[in-house]
Coordinates of C-alpha atoms in Angstrom, one line a residue:
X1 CA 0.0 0.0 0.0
X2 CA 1.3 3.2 -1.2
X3 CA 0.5 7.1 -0.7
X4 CA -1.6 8.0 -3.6
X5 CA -4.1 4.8 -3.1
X6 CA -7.7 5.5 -3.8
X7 CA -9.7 3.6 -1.5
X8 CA -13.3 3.2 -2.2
X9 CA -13.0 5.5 -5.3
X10 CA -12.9 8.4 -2.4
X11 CA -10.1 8.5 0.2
X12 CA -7.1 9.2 -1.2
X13 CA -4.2 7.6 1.0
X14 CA -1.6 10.5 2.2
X15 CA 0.7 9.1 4.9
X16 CA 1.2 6.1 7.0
X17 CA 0.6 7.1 11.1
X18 CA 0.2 3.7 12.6
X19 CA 1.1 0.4 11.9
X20 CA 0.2 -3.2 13.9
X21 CA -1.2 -6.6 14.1
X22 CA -4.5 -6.2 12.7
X23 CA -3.9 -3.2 9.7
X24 CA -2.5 0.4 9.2
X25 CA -3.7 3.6 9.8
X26 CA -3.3 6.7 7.0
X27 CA -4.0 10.0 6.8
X28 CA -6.4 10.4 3.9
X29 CA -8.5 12.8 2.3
X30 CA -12.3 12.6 1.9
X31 CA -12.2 13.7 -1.9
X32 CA -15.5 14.4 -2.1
X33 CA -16.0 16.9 0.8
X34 CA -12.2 18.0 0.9
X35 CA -11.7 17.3 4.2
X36 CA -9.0 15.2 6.4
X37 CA -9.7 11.7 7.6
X38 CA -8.5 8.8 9.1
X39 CA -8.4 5.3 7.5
X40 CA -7.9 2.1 8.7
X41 CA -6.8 -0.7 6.8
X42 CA -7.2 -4.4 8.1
X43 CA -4.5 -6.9 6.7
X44 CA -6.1 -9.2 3.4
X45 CA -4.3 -12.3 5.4
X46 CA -6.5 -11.5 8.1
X47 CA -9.9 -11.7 6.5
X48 CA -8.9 -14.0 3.6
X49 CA -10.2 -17.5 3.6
X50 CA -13.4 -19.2 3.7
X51 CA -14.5 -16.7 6.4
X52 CA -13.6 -13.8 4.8
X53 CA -17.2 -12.9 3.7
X54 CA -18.9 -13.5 6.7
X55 CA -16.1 -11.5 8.8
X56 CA -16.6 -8.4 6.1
X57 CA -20.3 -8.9 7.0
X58 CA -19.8 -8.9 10.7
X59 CA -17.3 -5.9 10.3
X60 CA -19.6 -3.6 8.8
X61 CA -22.1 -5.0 11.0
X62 CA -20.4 -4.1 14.2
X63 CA -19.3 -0.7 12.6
X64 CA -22.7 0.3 11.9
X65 CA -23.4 -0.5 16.0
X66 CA -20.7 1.0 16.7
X67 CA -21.1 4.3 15.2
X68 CA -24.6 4.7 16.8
X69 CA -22.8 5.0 19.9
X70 CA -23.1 9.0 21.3
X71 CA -20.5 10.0 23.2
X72 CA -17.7 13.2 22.5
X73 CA -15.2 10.8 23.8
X74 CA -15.3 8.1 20.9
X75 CA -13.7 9.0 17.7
X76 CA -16.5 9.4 14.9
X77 CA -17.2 6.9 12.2
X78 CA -17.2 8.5 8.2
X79 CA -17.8 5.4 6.8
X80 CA -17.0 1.8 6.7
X81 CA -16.7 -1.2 4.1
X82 CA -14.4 -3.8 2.0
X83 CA -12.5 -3.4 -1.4
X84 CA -11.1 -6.3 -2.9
X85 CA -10.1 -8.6 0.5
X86 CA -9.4 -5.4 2.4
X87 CA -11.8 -4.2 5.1
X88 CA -11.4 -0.3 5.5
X89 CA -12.9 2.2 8.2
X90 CA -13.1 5.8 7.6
X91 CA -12.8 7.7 10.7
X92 CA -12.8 11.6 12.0
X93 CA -8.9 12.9 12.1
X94 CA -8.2 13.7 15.5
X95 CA -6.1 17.0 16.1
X96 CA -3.7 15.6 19.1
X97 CA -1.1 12.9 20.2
X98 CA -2.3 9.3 21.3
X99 CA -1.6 7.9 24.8
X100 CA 1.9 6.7 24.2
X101 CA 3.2 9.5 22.9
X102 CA 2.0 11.8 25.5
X103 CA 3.4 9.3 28.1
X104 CA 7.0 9.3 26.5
X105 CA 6.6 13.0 26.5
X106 CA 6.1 14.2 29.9
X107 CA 8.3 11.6 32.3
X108 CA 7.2 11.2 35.0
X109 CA 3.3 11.5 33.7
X110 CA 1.8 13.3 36.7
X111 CA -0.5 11.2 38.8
X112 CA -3.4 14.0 38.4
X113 CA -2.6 13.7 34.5
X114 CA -3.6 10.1 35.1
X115 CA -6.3 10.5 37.3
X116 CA -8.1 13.2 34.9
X117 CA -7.0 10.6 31.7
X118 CA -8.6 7.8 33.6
X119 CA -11.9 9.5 34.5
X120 CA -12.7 10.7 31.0
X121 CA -12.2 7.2 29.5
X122 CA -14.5 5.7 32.6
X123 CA -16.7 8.3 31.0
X124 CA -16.4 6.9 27.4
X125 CA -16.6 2.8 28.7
X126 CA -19.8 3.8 30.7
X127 CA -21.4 4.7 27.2
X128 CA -20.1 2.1 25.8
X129 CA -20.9 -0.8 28.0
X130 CA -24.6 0.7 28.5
X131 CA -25.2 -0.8 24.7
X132 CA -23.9 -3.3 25.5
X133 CA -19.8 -3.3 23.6
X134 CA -16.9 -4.4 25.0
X135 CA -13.7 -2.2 23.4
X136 CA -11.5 -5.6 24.2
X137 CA -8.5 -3.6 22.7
X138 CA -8.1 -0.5 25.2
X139 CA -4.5 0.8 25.3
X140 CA -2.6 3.9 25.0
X141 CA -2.1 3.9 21.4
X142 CA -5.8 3.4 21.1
X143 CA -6.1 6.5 23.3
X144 CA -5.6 10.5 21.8
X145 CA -5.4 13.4 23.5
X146 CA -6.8 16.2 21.6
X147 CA -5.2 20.1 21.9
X148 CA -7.9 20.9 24.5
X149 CA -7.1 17.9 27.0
X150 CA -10.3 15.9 26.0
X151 CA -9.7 11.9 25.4
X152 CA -11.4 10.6 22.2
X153 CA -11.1 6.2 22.0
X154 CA -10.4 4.5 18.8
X155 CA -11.2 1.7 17.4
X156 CA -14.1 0.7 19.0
X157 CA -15.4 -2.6 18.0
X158 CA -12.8 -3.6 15.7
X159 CA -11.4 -6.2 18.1
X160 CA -14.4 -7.7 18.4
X161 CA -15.0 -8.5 14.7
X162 CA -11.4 -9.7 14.1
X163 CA -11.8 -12.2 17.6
X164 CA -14.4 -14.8 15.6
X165 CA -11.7 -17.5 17.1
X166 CA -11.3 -17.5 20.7
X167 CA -9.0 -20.2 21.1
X168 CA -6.4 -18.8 18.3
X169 CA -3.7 -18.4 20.8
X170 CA -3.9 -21.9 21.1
X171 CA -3.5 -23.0 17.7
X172 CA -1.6 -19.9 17.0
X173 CA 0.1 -18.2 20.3
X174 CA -0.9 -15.1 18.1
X175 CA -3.7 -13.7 20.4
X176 CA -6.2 -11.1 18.9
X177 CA -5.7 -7.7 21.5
X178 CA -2.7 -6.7 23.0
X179 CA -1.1 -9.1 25.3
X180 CA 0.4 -6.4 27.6
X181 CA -3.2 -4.9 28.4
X182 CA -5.2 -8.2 27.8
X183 CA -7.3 -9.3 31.1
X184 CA -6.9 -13.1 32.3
X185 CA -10.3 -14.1 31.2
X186 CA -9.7 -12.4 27.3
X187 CA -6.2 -14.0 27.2
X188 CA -8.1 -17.8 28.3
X189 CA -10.0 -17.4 25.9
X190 CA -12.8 -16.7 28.3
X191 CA -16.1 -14.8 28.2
X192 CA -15.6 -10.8 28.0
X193 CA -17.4 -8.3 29.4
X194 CA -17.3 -4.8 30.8
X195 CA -14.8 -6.3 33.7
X196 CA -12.5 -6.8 30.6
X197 CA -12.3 -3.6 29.4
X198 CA -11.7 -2.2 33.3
X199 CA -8.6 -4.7 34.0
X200 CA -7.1 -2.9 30.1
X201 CA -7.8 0.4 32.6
X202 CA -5.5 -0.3 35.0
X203 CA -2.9 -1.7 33.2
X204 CA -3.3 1.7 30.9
X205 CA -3.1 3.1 34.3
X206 CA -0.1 1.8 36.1
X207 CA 1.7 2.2 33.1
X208 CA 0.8 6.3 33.5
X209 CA 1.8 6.4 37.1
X210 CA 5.1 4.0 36.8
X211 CA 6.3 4.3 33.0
X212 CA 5.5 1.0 32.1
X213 CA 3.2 -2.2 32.1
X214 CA 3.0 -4.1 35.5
X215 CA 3.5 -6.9 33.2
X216 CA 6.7 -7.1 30.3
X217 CA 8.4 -10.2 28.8
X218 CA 9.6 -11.4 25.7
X219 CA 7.1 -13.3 24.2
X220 CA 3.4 -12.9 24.1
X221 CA 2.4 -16.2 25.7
X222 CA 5.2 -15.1 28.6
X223 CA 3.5 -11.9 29.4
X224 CA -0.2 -13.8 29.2
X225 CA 1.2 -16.3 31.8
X226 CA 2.5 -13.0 34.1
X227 CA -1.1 -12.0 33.9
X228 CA -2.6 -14.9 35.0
X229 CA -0.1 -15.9 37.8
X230 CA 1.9 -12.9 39.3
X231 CA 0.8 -10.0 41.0
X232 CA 1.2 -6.4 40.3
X233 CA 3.9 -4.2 41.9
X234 CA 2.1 -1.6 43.7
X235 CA 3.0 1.9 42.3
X236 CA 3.1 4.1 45.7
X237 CA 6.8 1.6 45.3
X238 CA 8.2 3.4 42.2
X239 CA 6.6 7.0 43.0
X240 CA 5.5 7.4 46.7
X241 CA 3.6 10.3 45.9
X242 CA 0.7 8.4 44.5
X243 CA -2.1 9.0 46.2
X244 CA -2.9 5.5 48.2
X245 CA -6.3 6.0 46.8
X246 CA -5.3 6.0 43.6
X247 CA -2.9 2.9 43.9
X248 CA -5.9 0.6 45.9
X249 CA -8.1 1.5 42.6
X250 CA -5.5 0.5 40.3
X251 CA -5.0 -2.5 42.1
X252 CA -8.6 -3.7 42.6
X253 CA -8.6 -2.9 38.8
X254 CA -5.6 -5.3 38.1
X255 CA -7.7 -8.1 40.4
X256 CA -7.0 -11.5 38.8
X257 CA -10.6 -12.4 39.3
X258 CA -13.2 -9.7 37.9
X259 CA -15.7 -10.4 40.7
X260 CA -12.8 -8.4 42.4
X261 CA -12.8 -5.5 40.1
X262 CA -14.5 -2.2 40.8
X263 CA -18.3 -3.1 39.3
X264 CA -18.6 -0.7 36.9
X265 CA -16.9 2.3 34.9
X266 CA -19.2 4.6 36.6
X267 CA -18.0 3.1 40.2
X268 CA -14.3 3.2 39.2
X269 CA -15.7 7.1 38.2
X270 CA -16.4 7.8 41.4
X271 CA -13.4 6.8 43.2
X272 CA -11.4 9.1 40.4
X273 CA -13.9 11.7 41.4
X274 CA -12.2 12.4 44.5
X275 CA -9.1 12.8 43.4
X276 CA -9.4 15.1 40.0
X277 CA -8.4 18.7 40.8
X278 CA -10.9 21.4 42.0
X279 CA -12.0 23.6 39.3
X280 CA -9.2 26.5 39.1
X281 CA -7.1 28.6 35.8
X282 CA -5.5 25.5 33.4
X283 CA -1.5 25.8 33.2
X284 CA -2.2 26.8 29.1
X285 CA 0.0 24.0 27.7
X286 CA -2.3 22.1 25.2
X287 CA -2.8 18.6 25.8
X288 CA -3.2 18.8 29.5
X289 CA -6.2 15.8 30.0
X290 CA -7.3 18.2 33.5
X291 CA -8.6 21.0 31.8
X292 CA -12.2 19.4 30.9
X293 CA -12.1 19.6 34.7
X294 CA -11.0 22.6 35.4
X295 CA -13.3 24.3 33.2
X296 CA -15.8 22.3 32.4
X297 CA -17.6 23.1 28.7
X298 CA -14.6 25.7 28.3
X299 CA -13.5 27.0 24.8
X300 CA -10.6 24.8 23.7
X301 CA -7.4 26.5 24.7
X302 CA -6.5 30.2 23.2
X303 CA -5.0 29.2 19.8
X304 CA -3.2 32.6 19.6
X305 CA -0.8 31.2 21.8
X306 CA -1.3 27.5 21.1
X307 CA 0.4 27.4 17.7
X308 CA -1.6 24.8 15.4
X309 CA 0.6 21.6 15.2
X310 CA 2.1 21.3 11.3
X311 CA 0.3 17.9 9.5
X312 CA 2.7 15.2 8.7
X313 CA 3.8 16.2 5.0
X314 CA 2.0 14.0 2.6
X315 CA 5.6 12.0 1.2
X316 CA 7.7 11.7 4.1
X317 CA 10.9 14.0 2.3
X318 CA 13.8 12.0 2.2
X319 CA 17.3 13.9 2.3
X320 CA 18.6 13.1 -0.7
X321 CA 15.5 13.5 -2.6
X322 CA 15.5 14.4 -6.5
X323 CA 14.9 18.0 -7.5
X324 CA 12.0 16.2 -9.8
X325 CA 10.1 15.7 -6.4
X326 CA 9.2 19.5 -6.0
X327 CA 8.2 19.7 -9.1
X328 CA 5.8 17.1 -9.3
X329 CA 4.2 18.4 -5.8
X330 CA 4.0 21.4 -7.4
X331 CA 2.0 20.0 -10.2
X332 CA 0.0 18.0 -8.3
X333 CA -0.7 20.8 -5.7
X334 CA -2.1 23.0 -9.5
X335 CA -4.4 19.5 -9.8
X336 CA -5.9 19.5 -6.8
X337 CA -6.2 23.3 -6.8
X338 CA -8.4 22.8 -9.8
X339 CA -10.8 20.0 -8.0
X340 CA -11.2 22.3 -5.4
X341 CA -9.6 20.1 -2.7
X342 CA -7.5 23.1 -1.1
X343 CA -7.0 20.7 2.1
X344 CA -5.0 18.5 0.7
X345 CA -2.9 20.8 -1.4
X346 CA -2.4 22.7 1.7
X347 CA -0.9 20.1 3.3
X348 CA 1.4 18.8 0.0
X349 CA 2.9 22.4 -0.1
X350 CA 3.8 22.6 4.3
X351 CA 5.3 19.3 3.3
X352 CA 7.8 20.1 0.1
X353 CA 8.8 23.5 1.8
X354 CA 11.6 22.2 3.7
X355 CA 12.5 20.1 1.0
X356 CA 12.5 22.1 -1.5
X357 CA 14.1 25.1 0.9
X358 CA 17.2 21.9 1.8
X359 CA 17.7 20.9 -2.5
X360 CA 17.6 24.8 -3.8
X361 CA 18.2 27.2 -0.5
X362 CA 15.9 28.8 2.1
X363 CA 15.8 32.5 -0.2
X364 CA 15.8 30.8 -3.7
X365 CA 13.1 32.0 -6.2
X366 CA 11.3 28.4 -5.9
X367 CA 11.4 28.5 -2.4
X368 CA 9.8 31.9 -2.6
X369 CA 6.8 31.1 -5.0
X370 CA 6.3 28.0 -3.4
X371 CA 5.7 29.9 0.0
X372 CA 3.7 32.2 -1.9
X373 CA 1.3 29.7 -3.0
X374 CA 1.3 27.9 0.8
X375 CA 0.3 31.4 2.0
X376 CA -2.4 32.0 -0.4
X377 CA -3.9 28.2 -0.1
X378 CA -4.2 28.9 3.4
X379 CA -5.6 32.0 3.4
X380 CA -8.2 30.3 1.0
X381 CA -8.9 27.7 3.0
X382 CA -9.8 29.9 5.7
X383 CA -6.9 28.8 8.1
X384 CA -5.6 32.0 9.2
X385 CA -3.5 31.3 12.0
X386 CA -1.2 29.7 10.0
X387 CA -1.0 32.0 7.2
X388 CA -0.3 34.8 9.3
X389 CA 3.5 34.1 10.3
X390 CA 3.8 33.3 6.3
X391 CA 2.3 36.1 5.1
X392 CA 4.7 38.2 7.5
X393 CA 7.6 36.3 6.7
X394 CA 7.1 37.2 2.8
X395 CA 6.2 40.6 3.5
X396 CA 9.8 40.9 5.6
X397 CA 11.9 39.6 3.0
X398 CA 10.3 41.4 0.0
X399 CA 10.5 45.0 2.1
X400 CA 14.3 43.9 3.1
X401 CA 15.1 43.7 -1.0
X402 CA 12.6 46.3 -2.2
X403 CA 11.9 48.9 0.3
X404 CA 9.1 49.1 2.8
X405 CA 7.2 51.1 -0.2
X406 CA 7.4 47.9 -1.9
X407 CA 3.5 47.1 -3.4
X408 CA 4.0 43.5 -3.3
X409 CA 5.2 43.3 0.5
X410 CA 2.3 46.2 1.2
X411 CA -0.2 43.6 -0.3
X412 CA 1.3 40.8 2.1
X413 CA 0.8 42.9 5.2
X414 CA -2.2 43.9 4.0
X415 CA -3.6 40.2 4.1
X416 CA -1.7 39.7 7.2
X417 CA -4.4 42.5 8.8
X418 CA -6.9 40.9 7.2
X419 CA -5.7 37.2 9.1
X420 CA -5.9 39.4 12.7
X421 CA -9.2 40.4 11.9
X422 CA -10.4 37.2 11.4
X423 CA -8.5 36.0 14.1
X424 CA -10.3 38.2 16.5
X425 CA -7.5 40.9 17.0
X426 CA -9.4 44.0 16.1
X427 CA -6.6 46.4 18.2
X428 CA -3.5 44.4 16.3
X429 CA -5.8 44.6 12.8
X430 CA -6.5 47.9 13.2
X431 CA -2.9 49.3 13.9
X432 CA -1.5 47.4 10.8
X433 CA -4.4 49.2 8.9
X434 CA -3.4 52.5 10.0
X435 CA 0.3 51.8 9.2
X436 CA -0.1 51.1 5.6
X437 CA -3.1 53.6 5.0
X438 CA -0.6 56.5 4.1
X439 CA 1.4 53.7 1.5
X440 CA -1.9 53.1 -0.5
X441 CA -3.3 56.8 0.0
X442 CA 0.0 57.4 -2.4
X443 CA -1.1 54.6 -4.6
X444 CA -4.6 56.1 -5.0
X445 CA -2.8 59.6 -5.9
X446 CA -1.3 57.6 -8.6
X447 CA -4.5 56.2 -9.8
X448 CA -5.5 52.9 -7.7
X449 CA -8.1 54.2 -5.0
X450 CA -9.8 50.5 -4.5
X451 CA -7.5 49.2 -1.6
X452 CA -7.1 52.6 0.5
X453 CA -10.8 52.7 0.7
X454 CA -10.9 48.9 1.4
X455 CA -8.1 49.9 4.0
X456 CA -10.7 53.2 5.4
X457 CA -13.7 50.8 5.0
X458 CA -11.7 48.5 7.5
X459 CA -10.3 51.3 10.0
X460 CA -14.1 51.8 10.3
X461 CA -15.2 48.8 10.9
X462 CA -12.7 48.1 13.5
X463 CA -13.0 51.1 15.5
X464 CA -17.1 50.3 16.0
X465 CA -15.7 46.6 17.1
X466 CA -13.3 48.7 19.4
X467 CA -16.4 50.8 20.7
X468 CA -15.1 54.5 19.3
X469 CA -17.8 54.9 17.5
X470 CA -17.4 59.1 17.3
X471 CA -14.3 57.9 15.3
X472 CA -15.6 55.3 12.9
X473 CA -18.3 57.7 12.3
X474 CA -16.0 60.3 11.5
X475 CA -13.9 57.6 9.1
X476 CA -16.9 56.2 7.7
X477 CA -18.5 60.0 6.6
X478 CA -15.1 60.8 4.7
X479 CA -15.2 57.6 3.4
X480 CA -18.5 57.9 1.8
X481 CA -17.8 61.3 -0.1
X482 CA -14.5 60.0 -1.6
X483 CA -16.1 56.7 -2.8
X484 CA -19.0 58.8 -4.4
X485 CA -17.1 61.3 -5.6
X486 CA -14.5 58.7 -7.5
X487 CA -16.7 55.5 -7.9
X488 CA -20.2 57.3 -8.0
X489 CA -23.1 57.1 -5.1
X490 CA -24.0 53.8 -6.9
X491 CA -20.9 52.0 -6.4
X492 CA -21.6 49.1 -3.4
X493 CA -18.9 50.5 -1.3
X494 CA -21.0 53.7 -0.6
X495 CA -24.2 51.9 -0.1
X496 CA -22.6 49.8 2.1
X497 CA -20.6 52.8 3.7
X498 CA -24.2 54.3 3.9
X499 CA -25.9 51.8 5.5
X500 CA -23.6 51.3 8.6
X501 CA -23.5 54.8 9.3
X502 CA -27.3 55.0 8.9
X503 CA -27.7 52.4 11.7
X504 CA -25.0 53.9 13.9
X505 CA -27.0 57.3 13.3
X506 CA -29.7 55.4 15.0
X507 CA -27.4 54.1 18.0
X508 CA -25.5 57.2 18.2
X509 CA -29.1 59.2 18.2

């Protein structure tokens, strides 16, 4: 399977993000509604056979079921089905890092992290359980943690489809699951329940609070037999400041026997409840699971000083790439362009950037145009936040070779304002306004009146948002002459003009 793959005549495959027993995971794009996704791919030698129809049946089956299931904490299902002996499962693209990653990036993981991680997913297994499903496969990787500290679960129900033979390990020692976070009973061969999914919990949580599973080895069938037999080091012995609260749940969790387990998620909830923190300013880093509980319902975190993560570039750049490579991204970025799909292009140009800026130099003229293009793609595609240090970055360069008169590097800064209006920065917006009014007033002297009056329209606009409305009004009334006296009263620009200043006649009167 290769970047570029069409699946379904709609998803087009972009870059590999995950990789295991039962498939891989791509970024794709939706062509159709030009969006990012997430597909899954389930291994041909895993559905091929004489079973294979009946496990694509059951698969879309338990998708279906699956994505009836209402809960912000599970990921959402697009769509779902087989091509050739391939099952595939189109899901939302989640904005974050999963479990693992999060855990290898904040050592030691702090025990409230944990405690906040764990009562969001008991939130998630209580809907899910309530169907009834069992996830059978809960683990870190199976775990993200979006930008605003919420938990979304993946691949719900999957394990259950691909488990049609319960005693594989015997016949195989290739269980279905992961043997690390696999319960006795699942690993037997056993009955599952919600009990199953609870024991994955507080392996997913001992591994939080110590760094690693209570139970390693070599070989699958030697970490299964660990499972059954040994028990658990208790965590308050690798990090004493673990609440001893926290370590009794993890270890009734870990109970060999799940008449031993806590009952339910909602019981385990409870005994988490006691121990999230009390509502209170988060730190501002993003990813932080406590914020849901610090401010419940809150806006995702301030993204003026969260700066958007980058998307994986769609070919993985290799550093001795071939000149040819940029060129044939650029092509393909005009293609997609043309079909409207501005997404994807966007994320094909953030990708050949640094290539092309390591083959032909950070300040060459293909560098240049290619940022150019970035900048306009993501100003069309309405992502602002990231055009604006672009669009800043071109308008720098170009003043530094041309002057700070220079139209071109005027025009950038020009869009730049228009970024920090969108943004909701009417103060910054209007300030850059005001600084390059006096460059395109000269313009219009010279014959081009269309962007200072876009540029007065603006100041306008932004000093009613700013609440000086004796000064938009003032703004607004010269406006309005200059645009009828060059462009005519008929122009839309005066009855525009005319019509705010008619209401705020009304507000000021």
């Amino acid at each position: 399977m290769t970047a570029g793959r069409v699946v379904a005549g709609r998803y087009e495959l972009s870059t590999l993000i995950g990789q295991g027993g039962m498939g891989q995971v791509w970024t794709a794009y939706d062509k159709r509604l030009d969006r990012r996704v997430a597909v899954k791919l389930l291994r041909p030698d895993k559905v091929a056979g004489q079973e294979a129809d009946e496990l694509r049946r059951r698969f879309v089956r338990e998708c279906r079921v699956t994505a009836q299931v209402d809960h912000p904490g599970l990921v959402t299902v697009h769509d779902a089905g087989s091509e050739g002996e391939e099952l595939f499962l189109v899901m939302q693209y989640i904005d974050g890092a999963d479990l693992g990653d999060h855990l290898a990036e904040h050592d030691p993981y702090p025990w409230q992290w944990t405690v906040a991680v764990a009562a969001q997913l008991c939130a998630v297994l209580s809907a899910v359980h309530a169907v009834p499903i069992v996830h059978r496969d809960l683990k870190p990787r199976n775990v993200m943690v979006k930008q605003d500290g919420t938990i979304t679960v993946l691949d719900l129900g999957v394990a259950s489809v691909m488990d049609s033979d319960t005693t594989r390990l015997t016949h195989t020692g290739s269980p279905i699951g992961s043997p690390a976070y696999m319960a006795p009973e699942q690993a037997m061969g056993g009955a599952v329940g919600p009990y199953t999914d609870l024991y994955a919990l507080g392996v997913l949580m001992h591994e939080l609070l110590s760094g690693d599973v209570p139970f390693a080895g070599s070989t699958a069938l030697g970490v299964l037999h660990r499972h059954l037999y040994e028990p658990p080091v208790p965590v308050r012995r690798l990090r004493p400041e673990v609440p001893e609260a926290l370590e009794s749940l993890v270890l009734r969790l870990l109970s060999k026997d799940p008449q031993h387990r806590p009952a339910s998620a909602q019981e385990v909830y409870e005994h988490l409840a006691l121990l999230l923190p009390s509502r209170g300013t988060p730190t501002g880093s993003p990813l932080d699971p406590t914020r849901p509980f610090l401010r419940p319902h809150a806006p995702w975190p301030d993204r003026a000083r969260t700066p958007a993560p980058q998307p994986a570039p769609a070919t993985p750049p290799a550093p001795a790439a071939e000149k040819a490579d940029v060129a044939v991204a650029v092509d393909e970025v005009k293609r997609l362009l043309g079909e409207g799909r501005i997404t994807q292009a966007v994320d094909i140009l953030g990708g050949i950037l640094p290539v092309a800026a390591e083959q032909h130099g950070e300040h060459s003229p293909v560098v240049r145009t290619l940022r150019k293009q970035y900048a306009a793609t993501l100003l069309d595609d309405g992502q602002y936040r990231r055009a604006l240090p672009e669009l800043r970055r071109l308008a720098e360069e170009r003043a530094a070779e041309a002057g700070q008169a220079d139209p071109q590097s005027l025009r950038y800064r020009y869009e730049a304002a228009q970024c920090l209006e969108q943004l909701g920065e009417p103060a910054a917006a209007l300030a850059e306004y005001r600084s390059l009014l006096a460059y395109f007033e000269n313009q219009y002297v010279s014959g081009d009146p269309q962007l200072a009056h876009d540029v007065r329209r603006r100041i306008g606009h932004l000093l009613l948002a700013l609440g000086d409305r004796a000064a938009a009004h003032s703004t607004l009334m010269r406006l309005l002459h200059d645009v009828e006296r060059v462009q005519g009263p008929a122009h839309p620009m005066a009855a525009e003009v005319r019509r705010t200043l008619q209401w705020l006649g009304q507000v000021r009167g």
